[in-house]
Amino acid sequence: MAKMTVKDLDVAGKKVLVRCDFNVPRKDGKITDDNRIVMALPTIKYLIENNAKIVLFSHLGKVKTEEDKAKNNLECVAVRLQELLPETKVSFCPVTRGPELEEMVANLNEGEIVLVQNTRYEKGESKNDEELGKYWASLGDVFVEDAFGSVHRAHASTVGIPSNIKENGLGFLVEKEVTMLGKAVDEPAHPFVAIIGGSKVSSKIDVVDNLLKKADKVIIGGGMAYTFSKAMGGKIGSSLVEDDKLELAKEYLEKAGDKLVLPVDTVIADKFAEDANVDVADMDNIPDGWLGLDIGPKSVELFKETLKGAKTVVWNGPMGVFEMPAFAKGTEEVCKAISELEDAITVIGGGDSAAAAKQLGYADKFSHVSTGGGASLEYMEGKVLPGIAIINEK
Ligand code: AMP
């Protein structure tokens, strides 16, 4: 069943509480990338056009101490939002509860916005404190969930508020994420190929496990591939390895058979540095003292061959240390090969692979680049996302 969305809700003249993800990167108090604010605009503009009284909530950074509060004041987002919406009155409420907030919300006119201070100023936010969720919910008539980056967390602003507001639905950003990730992971067109990279087996094994149930092939690259190689008896030199995951890797190799596709060669370096001496070795024969930092040319060809004709591709995690140009080629080639597939649904599951695709200039060639690293990873693991589960079905 599909979830209610903002379009199914009666918002005219109503106080609409929206959980956004305005957790933007900053340097010296200045926003360095406003993408998350821009991504929230479709829902906000829809609410303005439909005469809602809009109350926005978001967290920003981690807040443990008074110093963190000063560092993570959400006012900078209100300033940017006002610049992006010059026709709209955007006010900032510097507190998260009390008469000042209540008055600002009560005095809102249709089509106006109040942005509430960083939700994490409240200790109860991360604990989904019942009283806090009820209090925030009491400020509005309708709730819209549009913070994809936070829906995997059961917090007061993501779960507490909608638990206490019957009229609720997804915003456009979360709706698109759920639709695209759902199409790719839950109702994939076959052949379905998943590519999982990144540094650690421990952080990706649940994704591998879930995707092995759904995909026709699961390609493994990046740092985690060396643990699989060592589990098969390979010599991996000083490459990244999790020795406590060797048994687990063996288990997966046995149960998955040729569904798992591993690198056959690797770019090796004599130190973890851009200016290292570089060579190529077979995946199972890395000399002592050398470490694998990217997949090799034969692996690129193997992965490209595996991708040929795929109708669904999900990609999470780089194939090597793509931050250093000397070890970015594998990730670049894989990214290019996915982006060139015809008639395929291609989805990047956030985090580093999204950054890599952007850095390499391929991001707009994918069907969907997820905005939430943690949330899309948990979706791909087959986990329930509490901030979405709580929203009413149509
Ligand atoms: P993850 O957050 O698990 O997706 O991991 C991403 C990180 O894995 C990136 O910072 C990469 O530099 C790193 N990585 C990828 N391949 C390797 C490798 N062969 N050795 C060490 N780190 C790697």
Tab-separated table of C-alpha atoms and ligand atoms in Angstrom:
chain	number	residue	atom	x	y	z
A	1	MET	CA	0.000	0.000	0.000
A	2	ALA	CA	1.189	3.509	-0.713
A	3	LYS	CA	1.688	6.140	1.928
A	4	MET	CA	-0.319	9.356	2.138
A	5	THR	CA	1.520	12.314	0.657
A	6	VAL	CA	1.248	16.043	1.125
A	7	LYS	CA	-1.033	16.117	-1.928
A	8	ASP	CA	-3.603	13.925	-0.152
A	9	LEU	CA	-3.815	16.336	2.797
A	10	ASP	CA	-6.033	19.353	3.269
A	11	VAL	CA	-3.501	22.074	4.099
A	12	ALA	CA	-5.291	25.347	3.248
A	13	GLY	CA	-5.385	27.623	6.273
A	14	LYS	CA	-3.939	24.831	8.434
A	15	LYS	CA	-0.821	24.927	10.578
A	16	VAL	CA	1.398	22.414	8.817
A	17	LEU	CA	4.446	21.068	10.669
A	18	VAL	CA	7.166	19.839	8.312
A	19	ARG	CA	10.214	17.795	9.361
A	20	CYS	CA	12.950	18.798	6.910
A	21	ASP	CA	16.578	17.751	6.662
A	22	PHE	CA	18.494	21.029	6.882
A	23	ASN	CA	21.602	19.362	8.288
A	24	VAL	CA	23.864	21.365	5.960
A	25	PRO	CA	27.677	21.433	5.943
A	26	ARG	CA	29.182	24.701	7.212
A	27	LYS	CA	32.557	26.337	7.575
A	28	ASP	CA	33.132	29.248	9.973
A	29	GLY	CA	29.345	29.488	10.433
A	30	LYS	CA	28.692	29.816	6.673
A	31	ILE	CA	26.747	27.205	4.686
A	32	THR	CA	29.116	25.587	2.155
A	33	ASP	CA	26.492	23.510	0.296
A	34	ASP	CA	22.789	24.406	0.373
A	35	ASN	CA	21.658	21.300	-1.564
A	36	ARG	CA	19.583	19.971	1.347
A	37	ILE	CA	17.690	23.274	1.606
A	38	VAL	CA	17.122	23.360	-2.157
A	39	MET	CA	15.842	19.746	-2.093
A	40	ALA	CA	13.200	20.737	0.482
A	41	LEU	CA	11.807	23.547	-1.690
A	42	PRO	CA	9.240	21.556	-3.753
A	43	THR	CA	7.264	20.617	-0.617
A	44	ILE	CA	7.652	24.075	0.930
A	45	LYS	CA	6.573	25.822	-2.304
A	46	TYR	CA	3.566	23.499	-2.632
A	47	LEU	CA	2.512	24.437	0.908
A	48	ILE	CA	2.968	28.161	0.207
A	49	GLU	CA	0.887	27.909	-2.979
A	50	ASN	CA	-1.811	26.012	-1.112
A	51	ASN	CA	-2.114	28.614	1.642
A	52	ALA	CA	-0.702	26.602	4.538
A	53	LYS	CA	0.792	28.199	7.653
A	54	ILE	CA	4.165	26.516	7.629
A	55	VAL	CA	6.268	25.463	10.633
A	56	LEU	CA	9.593	23.841	9.740
A	57	PHE	CA	11.671	21.604	12.015
A	58	SER	CA	15.173	20.216	11.475
A	59	HIS	CA	18.220	19.123	13.397
A	60	LEU	CA	21.693	20.494	12.641
A	61	GLY	CA	24.850	18.685	13.679
A	62	LYS	CA	25.325	16.983	17.027
A	63	VAL	CA	24.341	18.853	20.181
A	64	LYS	CA	25.749	17.654	23.513
A	65	THR	CA	27.162	20.793	25.164
A	66	GLU	CA	26.341	24.513	25.328
A	67	GLU	CA	29.242	25.065	22.937
A	68	ASP	CA	27.605	22.659	20.427
A	69	LYS	CA	24.415	24.733	20.686
A	70	ALA	CA	26.242	27.900	19.680
A	71	LYS	CA	27.950	26.060	16.802
A	72	ASN	CA	24.752	24.472	15.502
A	73	ASN	CA	22.281	27.354	15.648
A	74	LEU	CA	19.797	26.828	12.808
A	75	GLU	CA	19.406	30.548	12.079
A	76	CYS	CA	21.819	30.356	9.115
A	77	VAL	CA	19.275	28.088	7.381
A	78	ALA	CA	16.476	30.636	7.866
A	79	VAL	CA	18.673	33.290	6.248
A	80	ARG	CA	19.373	31.058	3.230
A	81	LEU	CA	15.735	29.981	2.972
A	82	GLN	CA	14.655	33.632	2.877
A	83	GLU	CA	17.114	34.239	0.011
A	84	LEU	CA	15.705	31.249	-1.877
A	85	LEU	CA	12.087	32.361	-1.243
A	86	PRO	CA	12.242	36.154	-1.623
A	87	GLU	CA	8.441	36.535	-1.926
A	88	THR	CA	7.726	34.637	1.291
A	89	LYS	CA	8.007	35.832	4.880
A	90	VAL	CA	10.463	33.483	6.644
A	91	SER	CA	10.872	33.985	10.401
A	92	PHE	CA	13.259	32.192	12.709
A	93	CYS	CA	12.240	31.104	16.190
A	94	PRO	CA	15.394	30.893	18.354
A	95	VAL	CA	13.836	28.479	20.862
A	96	THR	CA	12.358	24.980	20.637
A	97	ARG	CA	9.506	25.493	23.110
A	98	GLY	CA	7.622	28.117	25.124
A	99	PRO	CA	5.571	31.293	24.653
A	100	GLU	CA	7.819	32.844	21.975
A	101	LEU	CA	7.431	29.800	19.712
A	102	GLU	CA	3.721	29.440	20.448
A	103	GLU	CA	3.063	33.109	19.648
A	104	MET	CA	5.051	32.998	16.410
A	105	VAL	CA	3.066	29.968	15.258
A	106	ALA	CA	-0.265	31.493	16.351
A	107	ASN	CA	0.505	34.712	14.447
A	108	LEU	CA	1.446	32.975	11.167
A	109	ASN	CA	-0.506	34.087	8.110
A	110	GLU	CA	-1.254	31.747	5.208
A	111	GLY	CA	1.809	31.220	3.020
A	112	GLU	CA	4.262	32.294	5.747
A	113	ILE	CA	7.030	30.248	7.351
A	114	VAL	CA	8.470	29.861	10.840
A	115	LEU	CA	11.658	27.822	11.134
A	116	VAL	CA	12.056	26.415	14.647
A	117	GLN	CA	15.484	26.251	16.311
A	118	ASN	CA	17.580	23.039	15.978
A	119	THR	CA	15.462	20.140	17.302
A	120	ARG	CA	18.557	18.696	18.996
A	121	TYR	CA	18.613	21.626	21.437
A	122	GLU	CA	16.063	19.394	23.198
A	123	LYS	CA	17.594	16.403	25.006
A	124	GLY	CA	14.368	14.470	24.427
A	125	GLU	CA	14.606	14.731	20.606
A	126	SER	CA	16.936	11.761	20.075
A	127	LYS	CA	15.137	9.714	22.750
A	128	ASN	CA	11.749	10.273	21.106
A	129	ASP	CA	10.565	11.718	24.414
A	130	GLU	CA	6.802	11.338	24.603
A	131	GLU	CA	6.078	14.722	26.157
A	132	LEU	CA	8.238	16.508	23.554
A	133	GLY	CA	6.557	14.795	20.590
A	134	LYS	CA	3.138	15.675	22.043
A	135	TYR	CA	4.163	19.270	22.691
A	136	TRP	CA	5.492	19.863	19.176
A	137	ALA	CA	2.447	18.103	17.699
A	138	SER	CA	0.156	20.446	19.705
A	139	LEU	CA	1.512	23.362	17.666
A	140	GLY	CA	-0.024	22.154	14.381
A	141	ASP	CA	-2.929	20.516	12.577
A	142	VAL	CA	-1.072	18.524	9.926
A	143	PHE	CA	2.373	16.862	9.747
A	144	VAL	CA	4.555	16.318	6.669
A	145	GLU	CA	7.621	14.012	6.778
A	146	ASP	CA	10.214	15.319	4.336
A	147	ALA	CA	13.557	14.620	6.048
A	148	PHE	CA	14.769	11.525	4.219
A	149	GLY	CA	18.194	11.780	5.892
A	150	SER	CA	16.507	11.283	9.285
A	151	VAL	CA	13.660	8.807	8.690
A	152	HIS	CA	15.777	5.859	9.887
A	153	ARG	CA	15.832	7.475	13.332
A	154	ALA	CA	12.884	7.243	15.713
A	155	HIS	CA	13.195	10.734	17.167
A	156	ALA	CA	10.579	13.101	18.624
A	157	SER	CA	10.518	15.223	15.453
A	158	THR	CA	10.409	12.282	13.011
A	159	VAL	CA	8.162	9.826	14.892
A	160	GLY	CA	6.865	11.574	18.030
A	161	ILE	CA	5.043	14.340	16.129
A	162	PRO	CA	3.257	12.098	13.582
A	163	SER	CA	2.334	9.682	16.398
A	164	ASN	CA	0.285	12.567	17.787
A	165	ILE	CA	-1.108	14.084	14.570
A	166	LYS	CA	-3.655	12.027	12.665
A	167	GLU	CA	-3.411	14.108	9.499
A	168	ASN	CA	0.030	13.199	8.173
A	169	GLY	CA	1.804	12.364	4.941
A	170	LEU	CA	5.130	12.253	3.131
A	171	GLY	CA	6.660	15.303	1.469
A	172	PHE	CA	7.782	15.176	-2.162
A	173	LEU	CA	11.424	14.455	-1.331
A	174	VAL	CA	10.692	11.415	0.851
A	175	GLU	CA	7.999	10.234	-1.571
A	176	LYS	CA	10.526	10.226	-4.435
A	177	GLU	CA	13.122	8.393	-2.335
A	178	VAL	CA	10.630	5.717	-1.294
A	179	THR	CA	9.343	5.301	-4.841
A	180	MET	CA	12.785	5.011	-6.431
A	181	LEU	CA	14.388	2.843	-3.748
A	182	GLY	CA	11.246	0.702	-3.748
A	183	LYS	CA	11.359	0.271	-7.527
A	184	ALA	CA	15.013	-0.729	-7.351
A	185	VAL	CA	15.140	-2.909	-4.251
A	186	ASP	CA	11.622	-4.304	-3.815
A	187	GLU	CA	10.223	-4.525	-7.346
A	188	PRO	CA	13.340	-4.665	-9.521
A	189	ALA	CA	13.238	-5.326	-13.235
A	190	HIS	CA	15.667	-8.187	-13.969
A	191	PRO	CA	18.551	-8.637	-14.487
A	192	PHE	CA	19.158	-6.805	-11.206
A	193	VAL	CA	22.807	-6.137	-10.362
A	194	ALA	CA	23.894	-4.642	-7.034
A	195	ILE	CA	27.349	-3.157	-6.533
A	196	ILE	CA	28.550	-2.781	-2.977
A	197	GLY	CA	31.862	-1.170	-2.116
A	198	GLY	CA	33.336	0.914	0.674
A	199	SER	CA	35.691	0.146	3.462
A	200	LYS	CA	34.232	-2.452	5.794
A	201	VAL	CA	32.509	-5.819	5.644
A	202	SER	CA	30.988	-5.112	9.053
A	203	SER	CA	29.118	-2.022	7.875
A	204	LYS	CA	27.904	-3.506	4.570
A	205	ILE	CA	27.227	-7.182	5.254
A	206	ASP	CA	23.540	-6.586	6.038
A	207	VAL	CA	23.109	-4.852	2.666
A	208	VAL	CA	24.917	-7.685	0.890
A	209	ASP	CA	22.737	-10.178	2.720
A	210	ASN	CA	19.445	-8.505	1.763
A	211	LEU	CA	20.471	-7.835	-1.830
A	212	LEU	CA	21.649	-11.420	-2.332
A	213	LYS	CA	17.999	-12.392	-1.799
A	214	LYS	CA	16.783	-10.019	-4.476
A	215	ALA	CA	19.522	-9.435	-7.048
A	216	ASP	CA	20.825	-11.695	-9.814
A	217	LYS	CA	24.408	-10.617	-9.138
A	218	VAL	CA	26.059	-8.815	-6.242
A	219	ILE	CA	29.399	-7.245	-7.120
A	220	ILE	CA	31.760	-6.516	-4.241
A	221	GLY	CA	34.529	-3.933	-4.523
A	222	GLY	CA	36.411	-1.520	-2.282
A	223	GLY	CA	38.196	-2.300	0.962
A	224	MET	CA	35.815	-5.090	1.965
A	225	ALA	CA	36.833	-7.225	-1.021
A	226	TYR	CA	40.208	-8.062	0.613
A	227	THR	CA	38.536	-9.760	3.575
A	228	PHE	CA	36.687	-11.996	1.079
A	229	SER	CA	39.952	-12.639	-0.769
A	230	LYS	CA	41.782	-13.626	2.432
A	231	ALA	CA	38.827	-15.855	3.365
A	232	MET	CA	39.417	-17.728	0.081
A	233	GLY	CA	43.099	-18.214	1.004
A	234	GLY	CA	44.473	-15.259	-0.970
A	235	LYS	CA	47.611	-13.287	-0.047
A	236	ILE	CA	46.446	-9.734	0.587
A	237	GLY	CA	49.651	-8.029	1.814
A	238	SER	CA	48.841	-5.052	4.050
A	239	SER	CA	45.406	-4.423	2.520
A	240	LEU	CA	42.447	-3.505	4.686
A	241	VAL	CA	41.103	-6.617	6.400
A	242	GLU	CA	38.712	-7.524	9.187
A	243	ASP	CA	40.085	-10.780	10.543
A	244	ASP	CA	37.050	-11.266	12.775
A	245	LYS	CA	34.855	-11.335	9.671
A	246	LEU	CA	36.764	-14.048	7.763
A	247	GLU	CA	34.368	-16.814	8.841
A	248	LEU	CA	31.388	-14.678	7.896
A	249	ALA	CA	32.914	-13.932	4.492
A	250	LYS	CA	33.501	-17.691	3.952
A	251	GLU	CA	29.902	-18.397	4.846
A	252	TYR	CA	28.682	-15.885	2.274
A	253	LEU	CA	31.043	-17.166	-0.407
A	254	GLU	CA	29.643	-20.665	0.100
A	255	LYS	CA	26.006	-19.727	0.219
A	256	ALA	CA	26.047	-17.188	-2.622
A	257	GLY	CA	28.139	-19.157	-5.126
A	258	ASP	CA	28.537	-17.344	-8.439
A	259	LYS	CA	25.950	-14.743	-7.477
A	260	LEU	CA	28.801	-12.923	-5.694
A	261	VAL	CA	31.232	-11.287	-8.105
A	262	LEU	CA	34.600	-10.324	-6.629
A	263	PRO	CA	37.572	-8.412	-8.088
A	264	VAL	CA	40.182	-10.552	-9.828
A	265	ASP	CA	42.969	-7.980	-9.739
A	266	THR	CA	43.824	-4.845	-7.806
A	267	VAL	CA	45.800	-1.637	-8.038
A	268	ILE	CA	48.395	-1.857	-5.254
A	269	ALA	CA	50.538	0.775	-3.542
A	270	ASP	CA	53.578	0.596	-1.259
A	271	LYS	CA	51.964	3.109	1.130
A	272	PHE	CA	48.562	4.698	1.754
A	273	ALA	CA	49.400	7.938	-0.063
A	274	GLU	CA	48.833	9.763	-3.329
A	275	ASP	CA	52.568	9.686	-4.151
A	276	ALA	CA	53.018	5.945	-3.440
A	277	ASN	CA	54.655	3.607	-5.931
A	278	VAL	CA	51.814	1.899	-7.761
A	279	ASP	CA	51.454	-1.460	-9.511
A	280	VAL	CA	48.774	-4.015	-10.411
A	281	ALA	CA	48.542	-7.501	-8.849
A	282	ASP	CA	46.228	-10.488	-8.923
A	283	MET	CA	43.677	-10.168	-6.159
A	284	ASP	CA	45.028	-13.279	-4.369
A	285	ASN	CA	48.696	-12.450	-4.741
A	286	ILE	CA	49.489	-9.051	-3.247
A	287	PRO	CA	53.175	-8.812	-2.226
A	288	ASP	CA	54.055	-8.307	1.441
A	289	GLY	CA	54.141	-4.656	2.421
A	290	TRP	CA	51.845	-3.579	-0.426
A	291	LEU	CA	48.169	-2.780	-0.127
A	292	GLY	CA	45.252	-2.857	-2.541
A	293	LEU	CA	43.660	0.561	-2.954
A	294	ASP	CA	41.508	0.134	-6.076
A	295	ILE	CA	40.136	-2.613	-8.305
A	296	GLY	CA	42.390	-3.455	-11.260
A	297	PRO	CA	41.714	-3.275	-15.044
A	298	LYS	CA	40.622	-6.933	-15.370
A	299	SER	CA	38.117	-6.423	-12.560
A	300	VAL	CA	36.768	-3.320	-14.302
A	301	GLU	CA	36.163	-5.436	-17.415
A	302	LEU	CA	34.562	-8.230	-15.364
A	303	PHE	CA	32.258	-5.786	-13.576
A	304	LYS	CA	31.323	-4.095	-16.879
A	305	GLU	CA	30.518	-7.492	-18.372
A	306	THR	CA	28.379	-8.323	-15.319
A	307	LEU	CA	26.515	-5.028	-15.693
A	308	LYS	CA	25.760	-5.564	-19.395
A	309	GLY	CA	22.023	-5.744	-20.061
A	310	ALA	CA	21.100	-5.000	-16.442
A	311	LYS	CA	17.649	-3.462	-16.042
A	312	THR	CA	18.105	-2.469	-12.398
A	313	VAL	CA	21.317	-1.397	-10.704
A	314	VAL	CA	21.821	-0.325	-7.125
A	315	TRP	CA	25.217	1.048	-6.176
A	316	ASN	CA	26.550	1.821	-2.711
A	317	GLY	CA	30.204	2.380	-1.841
A	318	PRO	CA	33.322	3.227	-3.879
A	319	MET	CA	35.520	0.577	-5.542
A	320	GLY	CA	38.697	2.080	-4.107
A	321	VAL	CA	40.153	5.070	-2.311
A	322	PHE	CA	38.522	7.392	-4.845
A	323	GLU	CA	39.468	10.493	-2.833
A	324	MET	CA	43.008	10.061	-4.235
A	325	PRO	CA	43.094	10.394	-8.056
A	326	ALA	CA	45.639	7.548	-8.345
A	327	PHE	CA	43.020	5.139	-6.920
A	328	ALA	CA	39.818	6.611	-8.378
A	329	LYS	CA	39.808	4.842	-11.749
A	330	GLY	CA	37.864	1.737	-10.684
A	331	THR	CA	35.107	3.816	-9.118
A	332	GLU	CA	35.041	6.119	-12.162
A	333	GLU	CA	34.815	3.234	-14.650
A	334	VAL	CA	32.040	1.513	-12.707
A	335	CYS	CA	30.173	4.798	-12.328
A	336	LYS	CA	30.492	5.427	-16.076
A	337	ALA	CA	29.390	1.894	-16.985
A	338	ILE	CA	26.253	2.174	-14.830
A	339	SER	CA	25.401	5.608	-16.200
A	340	GLU	CA	25.642	4.319	-19.788
A	341	LEU	CA	23.133	1.493	-19.320
A	342	GLU	CA	20.052	1.918	-21.473
A	343	ASP	CA	16.479	1.452	-20.202
A	344	ALA	CA	17.703	0.663	-16.715
A	345	ILE	CA	16.679	1.984	-13.317
A	346	THR	CA	19.962	3.075	-11.738
A	347	VAL	CA	20.079	4.144	-8.132
A	348	ILE	CA	22.955	5.395	-5.996
A	349	GLY	CA	22.394	4.735	-2.334
A	350	GLY	CA	23.801	7.963	-0.921
A	351	GLY	CA	26.994	8.616	1.000
A	352	ASP	CA	30.377	8.246	-0.654
A	353	SER	CA	29.145	6.835	-3.972
A	354	ALA	CA	26.873	9.852	-4.404
A	355	ALA	CA	29.843	12.105	-3.660
A	356	ALA	CA	31.990	10.133	-6.124
A	357	ALA	CA	29.367	10.367	-8.894
A	358	LYS	CA	29.069	14.109	-8.299
A	359	GLN	CA	32.835	14.606	-8.219
A	360	LEU	CA	33.161	12.660	-11.477
A	361	GLY	CA	30.278	14.527	-13.135
A	362	TYR	CA	27.932	11.535	-13.639
A	363	ALA	CA	25.316	12.229	-10.951
A	364	ASP	CA	22.646	13.496	-13.374
A	365	LYS	CA	22.969	10.361	-15.521
A	366	PHE	CA	21.447	8.139	-12.826
A	367	SER	CA	17.705	7.557	-12.366
A	368	HIS	CA	18.081	8.523	-8.725
A	369	VAL	CA	20.803	9.628	-6.341
A	370	SER	CA	19.577	9.126	-2.802
A	371	THR	CA	19.986	12.064	-0.426
A	372	GLY	CA	20.206	10.009	2.761
A	373	GLY	CA	23.300	7.869	3.367
A	374	GLY	CA	22.163	6.100	6.557
A	375	ALA	CA	18.500	5.942	5.571
A	376	SER	CA	19.101	4.494	2.110
A	377	LEU	CA	21.587	1.971	3.506
A	378	GLU	CA	18.979	0.803	6.029
A	379	TYR	CA	16.361	0.659	3.281
A	380	MET	CA	18.703	-1.536	1.234
A	381	GLU	CA	19.240	-3.706	4.302
A	382	GLY	CA	15.490	-4.352	4.263
A	383	LYS	CA	14.967	-2.547	7.565
A	384	VAL	CA	11.827	-0.647	8.501
A	385	LEU	CA	12.390	3.129	8.476
A	386	PRO	CA	10.423	4.350	11.520
A	387	GLY	CA	9.854	7.879	10.183
A	388	ILE	CA	8.107	6.390	7.144
A	389	ALA	CA	6.376	3.482	8.883
A	390	ILE	CA	4.520	5.905	11.187
A	391	ILE	CA	2.919	7.784	8.253
A	392	ASN	CA	-0.631	6.780	7.325
A	393	GLU	CA	-1.348	4.509	4.397
A	394	LYS	CA	-3.661	5.869	1.703
B	1	AMP	P1	31.986	3.380	3.218
B	1	AMP	O1	31.729	4.585	4.089
B	1	AMP	O2	31.941	2.100	3.938
B	1	AMP	O3	31.150	3.409	1.954
B	1	AMP	O4	33.496	3.504	2.767
B	1	AMP	C1	33.969	4.521	1.959
B	1	AMP	C2	35.439	4.646	2.146
B	1	AMP	O5	36.058	3.426	1.798
B	1	AMP	C3	36.069	5.709	1.279
B	1	AMP	O6	36.557	6.736	2.078
B	1	AMP	C4	37.182	4.966	0.555
B	1	AMP	O7	38.374	5.699	0.515
B	1	AMP	C5	37.366	3.721	1.393
B	1	AMP	N1	37.958	2.611	0.631
B	1	AMP	C6	37.543	2.097	-0.533
B	1	AMP	N2	38.369	1.151	-0.966
B	1	AMP	C7	39.352	1.041	-0.053
B	1	AMP	C8	40.530	0.248	0.062
B	1	AMP	N3	40.828	-0.646	-0.875
B	1	AMP	N4	41.297	0.425	1.144
B	1	AMP	C9	40.994	1.323	2.088
B	1	AMP	N5	39.897	2.119	2.046
B	1	AMP	C10	39.086	1.983	0.980
